[in-house]
Amino acid sequence: PQDEQVPELLARSGVTGTSAELCDSGLQLVQALKSQEDMQTFIRRILASTWRKVKDDEASAQEFAKFAKDFGAGDDSFQKLRELLRKASWIELNLGAGEDRLKIGVAMEKEARELEAAGQAEEALEGFHRAIAVQKLVYNFDDRCKNNAQIKEMVGKRIAELEGDVKRLSPPEE
């Protein structure tokens, strides 16, 4: 055991990209594994937790693999990783048929509010735009809105409130 390396010790303990907590300490454990596969799994879990995924094309898959390799070798924070993922061009929303778009829209609004509270107005503005787009899908196509006027009204109010947030954060037009 004296000559075992940290990655082997961690792997024997059961830590993997699948099991590590989605936080700074989890990221540090996965980075210590020095496994590109575990780092990719960890990053995919972060993406899934925010209803995002790697785009389904070869160029995006390659960019993702390079990103995971580079980030896995660094010592950045979990928050920095989330910021970089939000801005990555090789990521898209995961609005599959089985996904609850209302829940996704609410989560996106929450994320945008967190960004605004952290002083990241430009990123918050983008987040509010995404939340509006998802909520409009719910308003126009979700069976809950089609079959329940109260839910449709509630979603409509959320959209109006989000549009107010966009207007408030948008730079004044010249």
PDB file of N, CA, C and O in Angstrom, residues 28-76:
ATOM      1  N   GLN A  28     -12.798  17.518  -7.070  1.00  0.00           N
ATOM      2  CA  GLN A  28     -11.406  17.258  -6.692  1.00  0.00           C
ATOM      3  C   GLN A  28     -11.106  15.761  -6.665  1.00  0.00           C
ATOM      4  O   GLN A  28     -10.036  15.328  -7.112  1.00  0.00           O
ATOM      5  N   LEU A  29     -12.065  14.971  -6.181  1.00  0.00           N
ATOM      6  CA  LEU A  29     -11.860  13.522  -6.163  1.00  0.00           C
ATOM      7  C   LEU A  29     -11.762  12.969  -7.579  1.00  0.00           C
ATOM      8  O   LEU A  29     -10.888  12.145  -7.873  1.00  0.00           O
ATOM      9  N   VAL A  30     -12.642  13.423  -8.453  1.00  0.00           N
ATOM     10  CA  VAL A  30     -12.614  12.934  -9.834  1.00  0.00           C
ATOM     11  C   VAL A  30     -11.332  13.383 -10.527  1.00  0.00           C
ATOM     12  O   VAL A  30     -10.716  12.612 -11.263  1.00  0.00           O
ATOM     13  N   GLN A  31     -10.901  14.614 -10.283  1.00  0.00           N
ATOM     14  CA  GLN A  31      -9.642  15.076 -10.869  1.00  0.00           C
ATOM     15  C   GLN A  31      -8.479  14.225 -10.367  1.00  0.00           C
ATOM     16  O   GLN A  31      -7.574  13.896 -11.127  1.00  0.00           O
ATOM     17  N   ALA A  32      -8.519  13.841  -9.098  1.00  0.00           N
ATOM     18  CA  ALA A  32      -7.434  13.031  -8.532  1.00  0.00           C
ATOM     19  C   ALA A  32      -7.398  11.631  -9.138  1.00  0.00           C
ATOM     20  O   ALA A  32      -6.341  10.997  -9.160  1.00  0.00           O
ATOM     21  N   LEU A  33      -8.528  11.146  -9.653  1.00  0.00           N
ATOM     22  CA  LEU A  33      -8.539   9.830 -10.311  1.00  0.00           C
ATOM     23  C   LEU A  33      -7.698   9.833 -11.583  1.00  0.00           C
ATOM     24  O   LEU A  33      -7.240   8.782 -12.028  1.00  0.00           O
ATOM     25  N   LYS A  34      -7.539  11.009 -12.183  1.00  0.00           N
ATOM     26  CA  LYS A  34      -6.786  11.161 -13.429  1.00  0.00           C
ATOM     27  C   LYS A  34      -7.320  10.228 -14.520  1.00  0.00           C
ATOM     28  O   LYS A  34      -6.566   9.634 -15.280  1.00  0.00           O
ATOM     29  N   SER A  35      -8.636  10.125 -14.578  1.00  0.00           N
ATOM     30  CA  SER A  35      -9.297   9.273 -15.560  1.00  0.00           C
ATOM     31  C   SER A  35     -10.188  10.136 -16.435  1.00  0.00           C
ATOM     32  O   SER A  35     -11.137  10.760 -15.948  1.00  0.00           O
ATOM     33  N   GLN A  36      -9.883  10.159 -17.724  1.00  0.00           N
ATOM     34  CA  GLN A  36     -10.697  10.958 -18.644  1.00  0.00           C
ATOM     35  C   GLN A  36     -12.123  10.425 -18.687  1.00  0.00           C
ATOM     36  O   GLN A  36     -13.085  11.190 -18.761  1.00  0.00           O
ATOM     37  N   GLU A  37     -12.279   9.119 -18.625  1.00  0.00           N
ATOM     38  CA  GLU A  37     -13.621   8.522 -18.639  1.00  0.00           C
ATOM     39  C   GLU A  37     -14.445   8.975 -17.425  1.00  0.00           C
ATOM     40  O   GLU A  37     -15.607   9.345 -17.561  1.00  0.00           O
ATOM     41  N   ASP A  38     -13.829   8.964 -16.243  1.00  0.00           N
ATOM     42  CA  ASP A  38     -14.547   9.411 -15.046  1.00  0.00           C
ATOM     43  C   ASP A  38     -14.862  10.897 -15.113  1.00  0.00           C
ATOM     44  O   ASP A  38     -15.945  11.327 -14.691  1.00  0.00           O
ATOM     45  N   MET A  39     -13.939  11.703 -15.649  1.00  0.00           N
ATOM     46  CA  MET A  39     -14.195  13.134 -15.779  1.00  0.00           C
ATOM     47  C   MET A  39     -15.347  13.377 -16.747  1.00  0.00           C
ATOM     48  O   MET A  39     -16.225  14.203 -16.497  1.00  0.00           O
ATOM     49  N   GLN A  40     -15.374  12.668 -17.858  1.00  0.00           N
ATOM     50  CA  GLN A  40     -16.476  12.829 -18.807  1.00  0.00           C
ATOM     51  C   GLN A  40     -17.806  12.438 -18.167  1.00  0.00           C
ATOM     52  O   GLN A  40     -18.811  13.130 -18.346  1.00  0.00           O
ATOM     53  N   THR A  41     -17.811  11.349 -17.421  1.00  0.00           N
ATOM     54  CA  THR A  41     -19.038  10.908 -16.747  1.00  0.00           C
ATOM     55  C   THR A  41     -19.494  11.965 -15.746  1.00  0.00           C
ATOM     56  O   THR A  41     -20.687  12.301 -15.674  1.00  0.00           O
ATOM     57  N   PHE A  42     -18.567  12.503 -14.971  1.00  0.00           N
ATOM     58  CA  PHE A  42     -18.880  13.537 -13.981  1.00  0.00           C
ATOM     59  C   PHE A  42     -19.475  14.768 -14.670  1.00  0.00           C
ATOM     60  O   PHE A  42     -20.509  15.297 -14.241  1.00  0.00           O
ATOM     61  N   ILE A  43     -18.868  15.202 -15.761  1.00  0.00           N
ATOM     62  CA  ILE A  43     -19.358  16.379 -16.483  1.00  0.00           C
ATOM     63  C   ILE A  43     -20.734  16.104 -17.091  1.00  0.00           C
ATOM     64  O   ILE A  43     -21.620  16.957 -17.037  1.00  0.00           O
ATOM     65  N   ARG A  44     -20.934  14.925 -17.630  1.00  0.00           N
ATOM     66  CA  ARG A  44     -22.256  14.578 -18.172  1.00  0.00           C
ATOM     67  C   ARG A  44     -23.328  14.608 -17.080  1.00  0.00           C
ATOM     68  O   ARG A  44     -24.471  15.001 -17.335  1.00  0.00           O
ATOM     69  N   ARG A  45     -22.972  14.216 -15.884  1.00  0.00           N
ATOM     70  CA  ARG A  45     -23.926  14.279 -14.768  1.00  0.00           C
ATOM     71  C   ARG A  45     -24.270  15.731 -14.430  1.00  0.00           C
ATOM     72  O   ARG A  45     -25.426  16.049 -14.140  1.00  0.00           O
ATOM     73  N   ILE A  46     -23.270  16.606 -14.476  1.00  0.00           N
ATOM     74  CA  ILE A  46     -23.537  18.036 -14.247  1.00  0.00           C
ATOM     75  C   ILE A  46     -24.489  18.550 -15.315  1.00  0.00           C
ATOM     76  O   ILE A  46     -25.466  19.237 -15.025  1.00  0.00           O
ATOM     77  N   LEU A  47     -24.206  18.218 -16.559  1.00  0.00           N
ATOM     78  CA  LEU A  47     -25.064  18.656 -17.667  1.00  0.00           C
ATOM     79  C   LEU A  47     -26.484  18.134 -17.477  1.00  0.00           C
ATOM     80  O   LEU A  47     -27.451  18.880 -17.627  1.00  0.00           O
ATOM     81  N   ALA A  48     -26.618  16.863 -17.149  1.00  0.00           N
ATOM     82  CA  ALA A  48     -27.951  16.272 -16.971  1.00  0.00           C
ATOM     83  C   ALA A  48     -28.709  16.950 -15.838  1.00  0.00           C
ATOM     84  O   ALA A  48     -29.932  17.122 -15.919  1.00  0.00           O
ATOM     85  N   SER A  49     -27.993  17.382 -14.802  1.00  0.00           N
ATOM     86  CA  SER A  49     -28.659  18.025 -13.665  1.00  0.00           C
ATOM     87  C   SER A  49     -29.214  19.405 -14.037  1.00  0.00           C
ATOM     88  O   SER A  49     -30.040  19.954 -13.307  1.00  0.00           O
ATOM     89  N   THR A  50     -28.762  19.948 -15.160  1.00  0.00           N
ATOM     90  CA  THR A  50     -29.260  21.249 -15.623  1.00  0.00           C
ATOM     91  C   THR A  50     -29.942  21.114 -16.992  1.00  0.00           C
ATOM     92  O   THR A  50     -30.034  22.085 -17.730  1.00  0.00           O
ATOM     93  N   TRP A  51     -30.397  19.921 -17.291  1.00  0.00           N
ATOM     94  CA  TRP A  51     -31.129  19.622 -18.526  1.00  0.00           C
ATOM     95  C   TRP A  51     -30.362  20.031 -19.776  1.00  0.00           C
ATOM     96  O   TRP A  51     -30.894  20.591 -20.709  1.00  0.00           O
ATOM     97  N   ARG A  52     -29.085  19.709 -19.759  1.00  0.00           N
ATOM     98  CA  ARG A  52     -28.249  19.970 -20.912  1.00  0.00           C
ATOM     99  C   ARG A  52     -27.551  18.675 -21.307  1.00  0.00           C
ATOM    100  O   ARG A  52     -27.483  17.732 -20.531  1.00  0.00           O
ATOM    101  N   LYS A  53     -26.994  18.663 -22.502  1.00  0.00           N
ATOM    102  CA  LYS A  53     -26.243  17.500 -22.980  1.00  0.00           C
ATOM    103  C   LYS A  53     -25.260  17.947 -24.038  1.00  0.00           C
ATOM    104  O   LYS A  53     -25.365  19.039 -24.591  1.00  0.00           O
ATOM    105  N   VAL A  54     -24.303  17.068 -24.331  1.00  0.00           N
ATOM    106  CA  VAL A  54     -23.369  17.304 -25.428  1.00  0.00           C
ATOM    107  C   VAL A  54     -24.146  17.105 -26.723  1.00  0.00           C
ATOM    108  O   VAL A  54     -24.921  16.149 -26.858  1.00  0.00           O
ATOM    109  N   LYS A  55     -23.969  18.018 -27.659  1.00  0.00           N
ATOM    110  CA  LYS A  55     -24.643  17.897 -28.954  1.00  0.00           C
ATOM    111  C   LYS A  55     -24.276  16.568 -29.609  1.00  0.00           C
ATOM    112  O   LYS A  55     -23.197  16.029 -29.388  1.00  0.00           O
ATOM    113  N   ASP A  56     -25.187  16.077 -30.436  1.00  0.00           N
ATOM    114  CA  ASP A  56     -25.037  14.763 -31.064  1.00  0.00           C
ATOM    115  C   ASP A  56     -24.283  14.814 -32.389  1.00  0.00           C
ATOM    116  O   ASP A  56     -24.734  14.256 -33.389  1.00  0.00           O
ATOM    117  N   ASP A  57     -23.136  15.476 -32.415  1.00  0.00           N
ATOM    118  CA  ASP A  57     -22.327  15.471 -33.636  1.00  0.00           C
ATOM    119  C   ASP A  57     -20.872  15.213 -33.264  1.00  0.00           C
ATOM    120  O   ASP A  57     -20.472  15.399 -32.118  1.00  0.00           O
ATOM    121  N   GLU A  58     -20.113  14.767 -34.236  1.00  0.00           N
ATOM    122  CA  GLU A  58     -18.731  14.354 -33.985  1.00  0.00           C
ATOM    123  C   GLU A  58     -17.855  15.514 -33.494  1.00  0.00           C
ATOM    124  O   GLU A  58     -17.038  15.336 -32.587  1.00  0.00           O
ATOM    125  N   ALA A  59     -18.022  16.696 -34.067  1.00  0.00           N
ATOM    126  CA  ALA A  59     -17.206  17.844 -33.651  1.00  0.00           C
ATOM    127  C   ALA A  59     -17.462  18.172 -32.174  1.00  0.00           C
ATOM    128  O   ALA A  59     -16.520  18.437 -31.417  1.00  0.00           O
ATOM    129  N   SER A  60     -18.717  18.142 -31.754  1.00  0.00           N
ATOM    130  CA  SER A  60     -19.051  18.420 -30.346  1.00  0.00           C
ATOM    131  C   SER A  60     -18.473  17.347 -29.437  1.00  0.00           C
ATOM    132  O   SER A  60     -17.953  17.652 -28.361  1.00  0.00           O
ATOM    133  N   ALA A  61     -18.553  16.093 -29.865  1.00  0.00           N
ATOM    134  CA  ALA A  61     -17.995  14.996 -29.072  1.00  0.00           C
ATOM    135  C   ALA A  61     -16.487  15.173 -28.893  1.00  0.00           C
ATOM    136  O   ALA A  61     -15.956  14.951 -27.797  1.00  0.00           O
ATOM    137  N   GLN A  62     -15.814  15.615 -29.943  1.00  0.00           N
ATOM    138  CA  GLN A  62     -14.370  15.838 -29.855  1.00  0.00           C
ATOM    139  C   GLN A  62     -14.046  17.017 -28.939  1.00  0.00           C
ATOM    140  O   GLN A  62     -13.110  16.946 -28.136  1.00  0.00           O
ATOM    141  N   GLU A  63     -14.810  18.104 -29.068  1.00  0.00           N
ATOM    142  CA  GLU A  63     -14.589  19.262 -28.197  1.00  0.00           C
ATOM    143  C   GLU A  63     -14.827  18.890 -26.740  1.00  0.00           C
ATOM    144  O   GLU A  63     -14.092  19.313 -25.847  1.00  0.00           O
ATOM    145  N   PHE A  64     -15.880  18.101 -26.507  1.00  0.00           N
ATOM    146  CA  PHE A  64     -16.183  17.655 -25.148  1.00  0.00           C
ATOM    147  C   PHE A  64     -15.030  16.823 -24.584  1.00  0.00           C
ATOM    148  O   PHE A  64     -14.590  17.035 -23.452  1.00  0.00           O
ATOM    149  N   ALA A  65     -14.530  15.874 -25.373  1.00  0.00           N
ATOM    150  CA  ALA A  65     -13.437  15.022 -24.910  1.00  0.00           C
ATOM    151  C   ALA A  65     -12.200  15.855 -24.571  1.00  0.00           C
ATOM    152  O   ALA A  65     -11.550  15.635 -23.537  1.00  0.00           O
ATOM    153  N   LYS A  66     -11.881  16.832 -25.415  1.00  0.00           N
ATOM    154  CA  LYS A  66     -10.727  17.703 -25.156  1.00  0.00           C
ATOM    155  C   LYS A  66     -10.958  18.529 -23.893  1.00  0.00           C
ATOM    156  O   LYS A  66     -10.071  18.673 -23.048  1.00  0.00           O
ATOM    157  N   PHE A  67     -12.171  19.073 -23.748  1.00  0.00           N
ATOM    158  CA  PHE A  67     -12.495  19.866 -22.574  1.00  0.00           C
ATOM    159  C   PHE A  67     -12.337  19.028 -21.307  1.00  0.00           C
ATOM    160  O   PHE A  67     -11.732  19.468 -20.327  1.00  0.00           O
ATOM    161  N   ALA A  68     -12.887  17.816 -21.321  1.00  0.00           N
ATOM    162  CA  ALA A  68     -12.817  16.949 -20.138  1.00  0.00           C
ATOM    163  C   ALA A  68     -11.368  16.621 -19.790  1.00  0.00           C
ATOM    164  O   ALA A  68     -10.984  16.623 -18.614  1.00  0.00           O
ATOM    165  N   LYS A  69     -10.571  16.368 -20.814  1.00  0.00           N
ATOM    166  CA  LYS A  69      -9.155  16.054 -20.587  1.00  0.00           C
ATOM    167  C   LYS A  69      -8.443  17.262 -19.978  1.00  0.00           C
ATOM    168  O   LYS A  69      -7.737  17.139 -18.979  1.00  0.00           O
ATOM    169  N   ASP A  70      -8.631  18.433 -20.570  1.00  0.00           N
ATOM    170  CA  ASP A  70      -7.964  19.646 -20.086  1.00  0.00           C
ATOM    171  C   ASP A  70      -8.447  20.024 -18.690  1.00  0.00           C
ATOM    172  O   ASP A  70      -7.652  20.362 -17.819  1.00  0.00           O
ATOM    173  N   PHE A  71      -9.758  19.971 -18.471  1.00  0.00           N
ATOM    174  CA  PHE A  71     -10.286  20.376 -17.166  1.00  0.00           C
ATOM    175  C   PHE A  71      -9.898  19.359 -16.104  1.00  0.00           C
ATOM    176  O   PHE A  71      -9.628  19.720 -14.963  1.00  0.00           O
ATOM    177  N   GLY A  72      -9.856  18.099 -16.479  1.00  0.00           N
ATOM    178  CA  GLY A  72      -9.480  17.058 -15.529  1.00  0.00           C
ATOM    179  C   GLY A  72      -8.068  17.216 -15.011  1.00  0.00           C
ATOM    180  O   GLY A  72      -7.748  16.792 -13.905  1.00  0.00           O
ATOM    181  N   ALA A  73      -7.212  17.844 -15.801  1.00  0.00           N
ATOM    182  CA  ALA A  73      -5.813  18.026 -15.412  1.00  0.00           C
ATOM    183  C   ALA A  73      -5.614  19.281 -14.565  1.00  0.00           C
ATOM    184  O   ALA A  73      -4.561  19.471 -13.978  1.00  0.00           O
ATOM    185  N   GLY A  74      -6.625  20.125 -14.492  1.00  0.00           N
ATOM    186  CA  GLY A  74      -6.479  21.393 -13.782  1.00  0.00           C
ATOM    187  C   GLY A  74      -6.916  21.314 -12.329  1.00  0.00           C
ATOM    188  O   GLY A  74      -7.174  20.244 -11.791  1.00  0.00           O
ATOM    189  N   ASP A  75      -6.995  22.488 -11.711  1.00  0.00           N
ATOM    190  CA  ASP A  75      -7.431  22.545 -10.309  1.00  0.00           C
ATOM    191  C   ASP A  75      -8.490  23.632 -10.120  1.00  0.00           C
ATOM    192  O   ASP A  75      -8.580  24.240  -9.076  1.00  0.00           O
ATOM    193  N   ASP A  76      -9.306  23.837 -11.149  1.00  0.00           N
ATOM    194  CA  ASP A  76     -10.365  24.836 -11.071  1.00  0.00           C
ATOM    195  C   ASP A  76     -11.487  24.358 -10.161  1.00  0.00           C
ATOM    196  O   ASP A  76     -11.592  23.179  -9.834  1.00  0.00           O
TER     197      ASP A  76
END
